[in-house]
Amino acid sequence: MTETRHPVDPFPPPAGSPVAPAVAPPRTEPGPGRGRLGPLRSRSVPYVLVAPFFLLFGAFGLFPLVATAWASLFRVELTAPEDREWVGLQNYARLLHDEFFWNALFNTVAIGVLATVPQLLLALGVAHLLDVRLRGRLALRVVALAPYATSVAAATLVFALLFGRDQGMVNWALGLVGIAPVDWQNGPWASKVAVSSIVIWRWTGYNALIYLAAMQTVPRELYEAAALDGASRWRQFLHVTLPGLRPALLFTVLVSTIGATQLFGEPLLFNSGAGASGGADHQYQTLGLYLYEQGWVNLHLGRAAAIAWAMLLILVVVFGAARLLRPVLRGRDV
């Protein structure tokens, strides 16, 4: 067995020279508790940062939700909120036999379909046009977003003038092509179409910008490969653009469905004389209007709270059913 020896420098550098070996500083022991506070602080920082959100959500989101659910179990008037009478689920059972509730639900679904389907189709077309290299694209995007920034009251009042029976420009345009004037505010389906047109005008540009942002994330190489394979612009849109827009499409359908369920401002202001009734025959009264009528016109706070929770339960059922049917529509087993 041989011993390995390291050569010794016969001329070591003098002490204090730049190449002299550094002397390690003396090691100090952490004080009491100092070694535990560092990791503790690093673990608590994320909770401190997200705490304001949970505080605001609890104060303005969770607490009103629980308070509304609790109020729906009582017979209580808005003028005397302390005088409560426990009725359990009677407010919900009453909705099952309330023809005005079912009428409002039907109007909400009808207006939602009439507004959402054309709105999203138009938004797809507008986004496709804005995605093409055109001059003044920034100005066109601002114009597309301008209706979304417009006040609901201002837009609805303008559309109420446009859809006037005697002096409205829509009936004037229909008269040019030989169509008789339409009573847009009192007709059962004409009023729904008129209210839906307001929603389409306000939200088409907003959805178009969402689709435009999603279109710009689709790799251009896919379009080049499709063009080399001989695909037309229409087939490229169907087989390249639409699959890339699937998350954006699901998001806009979700948001539009929630917005249609909560529709309130447009039908309320469309006919100022009708108020919360939604027309003389309740022909365009939505669930939001019916909730407002029960709670702030008839002063039945417990019934209004039950309607609010019924709207939430309807959305949960609809989205739950869509979630269960999605694998079936894709051709797979659940």
Coordinates of C-alpha atoms in Angstrom, one line a residue:
M1 CA 0.0 0.0 0.0
T2 CA 1.5 3.3 -1.1
E3 CA 0.9 6.7 0.5
T4 CA -0.1 9.6 -1.7
R5 CA 1.8 12.8 -0.9
H6 CA 0.8 16.2 -2.2
P7 CA 3.6 18.5 -3.3
V8 CA 4.3 21.4 -0.9
D9 CA 4.9 24.9 -2.4
P10 CA 8.5 25.8 -1.3
F11 CA 7.6 29.5 -1.7
P12 CA 4.3 30.1 -0.1
P13 CA 2.7 33.6 -0.7
P14 CA 3.2 36.0 2.2
A15 CA 0.3 36.7 4.5
G16 CA -1.9 39.5 3.4
S17 CA -1.1 39.2 -0.3
P18 CA -4.1 39.0 -2.8
V19 CA -3.4 35.3 -3.5
A20 CA -3.2 34.4 0.2
P21 CA -5.8 31.8 1.2
A22 CA -8.9 33.4 2.6
V23 CA -9.7 32.7 6.2
A24 CA -13.3 31.6 6.8
P25 CA -15.2 33.8 9.2
P26 CA -16.1 32.4 12.6
R27 CA -19.4 30.5 12.5
T28 CA -22.1 31.9 14.7
E29 CA -25.0 30.0 16.0
P30 CA -28.5 31.4 15.3
G31 CA -30.2 33.0 18.2
P32 CA -33.2 31.4 19.9
G33 CA -36.1 31.1 17.5
R34 CA -34.3 32.7 14.6
G35 CA -33.9 29.5 12.6
R36 CA -37.7 28.8 12.9
L37 CA -39.0 32.3 11.9
G38 CA -37.4 32.2 8.4
P39 CA -39.3 29.2 7.1
L40 CA -42.4 30.2 9.0
R41 CA -42.4 33.6 7.3
S42 CA -41.8 32.1 3.8
R43 CA -44.8 29.8 4.3
S44 CA -47.1 32.4 5.6
V45 CA -46.4 35.0 2.8
P46 CA -48.7 33.4 0.2
Y47 CA -51.6 33.2 2.7
V48 CA -51.1 36.9 3.6
L49 CA -51.2 37.8 -0.1
V50 CA -54.4 36.0 -0.9
A51 CA -56.2 36.9 2.4
P52 CA -57.7 40.2 1.0
F53 CA -59.5 38.3 -1.7
F54 CA -61.0 35.8 0.7
L55 CA -62.0 38.6 3.0
L56 CA -63.8 40.5 0.2
F57 CA -65.3 37.3 -1.2
G58 CA -66.6 36.4 2.3
A59 CA -68.1 39.9 2.9
F60 CA -69.6 40.6 -0.5
G61 CA -70.0 37.1 -2.0
L62 CA -70.5 34.3 0.5
F63 CA -72.3 36.2 3.2
P64 CA -75.1 37.6 0.8
L65 CA -75.4 34.1 -0.7
V66 CA -76.0 32.5 2.8
A67 CA -78.2 35.4 3.9
T68 CA -80.4 35.1 0.8
A69 CA -80.7 31.3 1.3
W70 CA -81.8 31.9 5.0
A71 CA -84.3 34.6 4.0
S72 CA -85.9 32.3 1.4
L73 CA -87.1 30.1 4.3
F74 CA -89.2 32.8 5.8
R75 CA -92.3 34.9 5.0
V76 CA -90.8 38.3 5.4
E77 CA -91.7 41.7 4.0
L78 CA -89.1 44.3 2.8
T79 CA -90.7 47.0 5.0
A80 CA -90.4 44.9 8.2
P81 CA -87.4 42.6 7.8
E82 CA -87.4 41.7 11.6
D83 CA -90.9 40.3 11.5
R84 CA -90.3 36.9 10.1
E85 CA -92.4 33.8 9.9
W86 CA -90.8 30.4 9.3
V87 CA -92.3 28.7 6.3
G88 CA -89.5 26.3 5.3
L89 CA -89.6 25.4 1.6
Q90 CA -93.0 26.9 1.1
N91 CA -91.6 29.8 -1.0
Y92 CA -90.0 27.2 -3.3
A93 CA -93.1 25.1 -3.5
R94 CA -95.1 28.2 -4.4
L95 CA -92.9 28.7 -7.5
L96 CA -93.8 25.3 -8.9
H97 CA -97.4 26.5 -9.1
D98 CA -96.7 30.1 -10.1
E99 CA -97.7 30.7 -13.7
F100 CA -95.8 34.0 -13.7
F101 CA -92.6 32.3 -12.7
W102 CA -92.9 29.8 -15.5
N103 CA -93.7 32.6 -17.9
A104 CA -90.6 34.5 -16.8
L105 CA -88.5 31.3 -17.2
F106 CA -89.8 30.8 -20.7
N107 CA -89.2 34.4 -21.6
T108 CA -85.7 34.1 -20.2
V109 CA -84.9 31.0 -22.2
A110 CA -86.4 32.5 -25.4
I111 CA -84.6 35.8 -25.2
G112 CA -81.4 34.0 -24.2
V113 CA -81.5 31.8 -27.3
L114 CA -82.5 34.7 -29.6
A115 CA -79.7 36.8 -28.3
T116 CA -76.9 34.3 -27.7
V117 CA -76.8 32.3 -30.9
P118 CA -76.8 35.2 -33.4
Q119 CA -74.4 37.1 -31.0
L120 CA -71.8 34.5 -31.0
L121 CA -72.1 33.8 -34.7
L122 CA -71.7 37.5 -35.5
A123 CA -68.8 37.7 -33.1
L124 CA -67.0 34.8 -34.9
G125 CA -67.4 36.6 -38.2
V126 CA -66.2 40.0 -36.8
A127 CA -63.2 38.4 -35.2
H128 CA -62.3 36.6 -38.5
L129 CA -62.5 39.9 -40.3
L130 CA -60.3 41.7 -37.7
D131 CA -57.8 38.8 -37.8
V132 CA -57.1 39.6 -41.5
R133 CA -54.4 42.3 -42.1
L134 CA -56.4 45.4 -42.8
R135 CA -55.7 49.0 -42.5
G136 CA -57.0 50.7 -39.4
R137 CA -57.4 47.4 -37.4
L138 CA -56.9 49.2 -34.1
A139 CA -59.7 51.7 -35.0
L140 CA -62.0 48.8 -36.0
R141 CA -61.3 47.0 -32.6
V142 CA -62.2 50.2 -30.7
V143 CA -65.4 50.5 -32.7
A144 CA -66.3 46.8 -32.0
L145 CA -65.8 47.4 -28.3
A146 CA -67.6 50.7 -28.1
P147 CA -71.1 49.2 -27.6
Y148 CA -69.9 47.3 -24.6
A149 CA -68.7 50.5 -23.0
T150 CA -72.1 52.2 -23.6
S151 CA -74.5 52.5 -20.7
V152 CA -77.3 50.0 -20.6
A153 CA -79.8 52.8 -20.0
A154 CA -78.6 54.9 -22.9
A155 CA -78.5 51.9 -25.3
T156 CA -81.9 50.7 -24.3
L157 CA -83.6 54.1 -24.6
V158 CA -82.2 54.5 -28.1
F159 CA -83.4 51.1 -29.2
A160 CA -86.8 51.8 -27.7
L161 CA -87.0 54.8 -30.0
L162 CA -85.8 52.8 -33.0
F163 CA -88.5 50.1 -32.3
G164 CA -91.3 52.6 -31.8
R165 CA -94.6 51.6 -33.4
D166 CA -95.5 54.9 -35.1
Q167 CA -92.2 56.9 -35.3
G168 CA -89.6 54.1 -35.1
M169 CA -87.0 53.8 -37.8
V170 CA -87.3 50.0 -37.9
N171 CA -90.9 50.2 -39.0
W172 CA -90.0 52.9 -41.4
A173 CA -87.4 50.7 -43.0
L174 CA -89.9 47.8 -43.1
G175 CA -92.4 50.0 -44.8
L176 CA -89.9 50.7 -47.6
V177 CA -90.1 47.0 -48.5
G178 CA -93.8 46.7 -48.1
I179 CA -94.0 45.2 -44.6
A180 CA -96.7 46.4 -42.3
P181 CA -95.6 48.1 -39.0
V182 CA -94.9 45.8 -36.1
D183 CA -95.9 46.6 -32.5
W184 CA -92.4 45.8 -31.1
Q185 CA -93.3 46.6 -27.5
N186 CA -96.6 44.7 -27.2
G187 CA -96.1 41.8 -29.5
P188 CA -95.4 38.5 -27.8
W189 CA -92.5 37.5 -30.0
A190 CA -91.7 40.9 -31.5
S191 CA -90.9 42.3 -28.1
K192 CA -88.5 39.4 -27.4
V193 CA -86.7 40.0 -30.7
A194 CA -86.4 43.7 -29.9
V195 CA -84.9 43.1 -26.4
S196 CA -82.6 40.4 -27.9
S197 CA -81.3 42.9 -30.5
I198 CA -80.2 45.2 -27.7
V199 CA -78.2 42.4 -26.1
I200 CA -76.7 41.4 -29.5
W201 CA -75.6 45.0 -30.2
R202 CA -74.0 45.4 -26.8
W203 CA -72.1 42.1 -26.5
T204 CA -71.1 41.1 -30.0
G205 CA -67.9 43.3 -30.0
Y206 CA -66.9 42.0 -26.6
N207 CA -67.1 38.4 -27.6
A208 CA -65.4 39.2 -31.0
L209 CA -62.3 40.5 -29.2
I210 CA -62.2 37.3 -27.1
Y211 CA -62.3 35.3 -30.3
L212 CA -59.7 37.5 -31.9
A213 CA -57.3 37.0 -29.0
A214 CA -57.9 33.2 -29.3
M215 CA -57.4 33.2 -33.0
Q216 CA -54.0 34.9 -32.7
T217 CA -52.8 32.0 -30.5
V218 CA -53.4 29.4 -33.2
P219 CA -50.0 28.5 -34.8
R220 CA -49.7 29.9 -38.4
E221 CA -47.9 26.7 -39.4
L222 CA -51.2 24.9 -39.2
Y223 CA -52.7 27.3 -41.8
E224 CA -49.7 26.9 -44.0
A225 CA -49.9 23.1 -43.9
A226 CA -53.6 23.2 -44.6
A227 CA -53.0 25.5 -47.6
L228 CA -50.4 23.1 -48.9
D229 CA -52.8 20.3 -48.7
G230 CA -55.3 22.3 -50.8
A231 CA -57.7 23.3 -48.1
S232 CA -59.8 26.4 -48.9
R233 CA -60.2 29.3 -46.5
W234 CA -63.6 27.9 -45.4
R235 CA -62.1 24.5 -44.6
Q236 CA -59.2 26.1 -42.8
F237 CA -61.7 28.0 -40.7
L238 CA -63.7 24.8 -39.9
H239 CA -60.7 22.4 -39.3
V240 CA -58.0 24.8 -37.9
T241 CA -59.6 27.9 -36.5
L242 CA -62.6 26.4 -34.7
P243 CA -60.7 23.7 -32.9
G244 CA -58.3 26.3 -31.7
L245 CA -61.2 28.4 -30.4
R246 CA -62.8 25.7 -28.4
P247 CA -61.8 27.1 -24.9
A248 CA -62.9 30.6 -26.0
L249 CA -66.2 29.2 -27.3
L250 CA -66.9 27.4 -24.1
F251 CA -66.1 30.5 -22.1
T252 CA -68.4 32.8 -24.1
V253 CA -71.2 30.3 -24.1
L254 CA -70.9 30.0 -20.3
V255 CA -70.8 33.8 -19.7
S256 CA -73.6 34.4 -22.2
T257 CA -75.8 31.8 -20.5
I258 CA -75.2 33.4 -17.1
G259 CA -75.9 36.8 -18.5
A260 CA -79.1 35.7 -20.2
T261 CA -80.4 34.3 -16.9
Q262 CA -79.7 37.5 -15.1
L263 CA -81.0 39.8 -17.9
F264 CA -82.6 42.8 -16.2
G265 CA -81.7 46.3 -17.5
E266 CA -82.7 45.9 -21.1
P267 CA -86.3 44.6 -20.5
L268 CA -86.8 47.0 -17.6
L269 CA -86.1 50.1 -19.7
F270 CA -87.4 48.9 -23.0
N271 CA -90.9 50.1 -22.2
S272 CA -90.8 52.7 -19.5
G273 CA -94.5 52.5 -18.8
A274 CA -94.5 48.7 -18.2
G275 CA -92.0 48.8 -15.4
A276 CA -91.0 45.4 -13.9
S277 CA -94.1 43.6 -15.3
G278 CA -92.3 43.2 -18.7
G279 CA -95.2 44.4 -20.8
A280 CA -99.0 44.5 -20.5
D281 CA -99.1 40.6 -20.7
H282 CA -95.7 40.0 -19.2
Q283 CA -94.6 39.1 -22.7
Y284 CA -90.9 39.8 -22.1
Q285 CA -90.7 39.6 -18.3
T286 CA -87.5 37.8 -17.4
L287 CA -86.5 36.0 -14.2
G288 CA -84.5 39.1 -13.2
L289 CA -87.5 41.3 -13.7
Y290 CA -89.8 38.9 -11.8
L291 CA -87.4 38.8 -8.9
Y292 CA -87.3 42.6 -8.8
E293 CA -91.1 42.8 -9.0
Q294 CA -91.6 40.4 -6.1
G295 CA -88.9 41.9 -3.9
W296 CA -89.0 45.7 -4.6
V297 CA -92.5 46.2 -6.0
N298 CA -94.6 43.7 -4.1
L299 CA -92.2 43.8 -1.1
H300 CA -92.1 40.0 -0.7
L301 CA -88.5 39.6 0.3
G302 CA -88.7 35.9 1.1
R303 CA -90.2 35.1 -2.3
A304 CA -87.6 37.2 -4.1
A305 CA -84.8 35.3 -2.2
A306 CA -86.4 32.0 -3.3
I307 CA -86.4 33.2 -6.9
A308 CA -82.8 34.2 -6.7
W309 CA -81.8 30.7 -5.4
A310 CA -84.0 29.1 -8.1
M311 CA -82.1 31.0 -10.8
L312 CA -78.8 29.6 -9.3
L313 CA -80.1 26.1 -9.1
I314 CA -81.3 26.3 -12.8
L315 CA -77.8 27.3 -13.8
V316 CA -76.3 24.5 -11.8
V317 CA -78.6 21.9 -13.4
V318 CA -78.0 23.3 -16.9
F319 CA -74.2 23.2 -16.6
G320 CA -74.3 19.9 -14.8
A321 CA -76.3 18.3 -17.6
A322 CA -74.0 19.8 -20.2
R323 CA -71.0 18.4 -18.3
L324 CA -72.6 14.9 -18.3
L325 CA -73.6 15.1 -21.9
R326 CA -70.3 16.3 -23.3
P327 CA -68.6 12.8 -23.4
V328 CA -71.8 11.4 -25.1
L329 CA -71.7 14.2 -27.7
R330 CA -68.1 13.3 -28.4
G331 CA -68.9 9.7 -29.0
R332 CA -67.3 8.3 -25.9
D333 CA -68.6 6.3 -22.9
V334 CA -69.5 8.3 -19.8

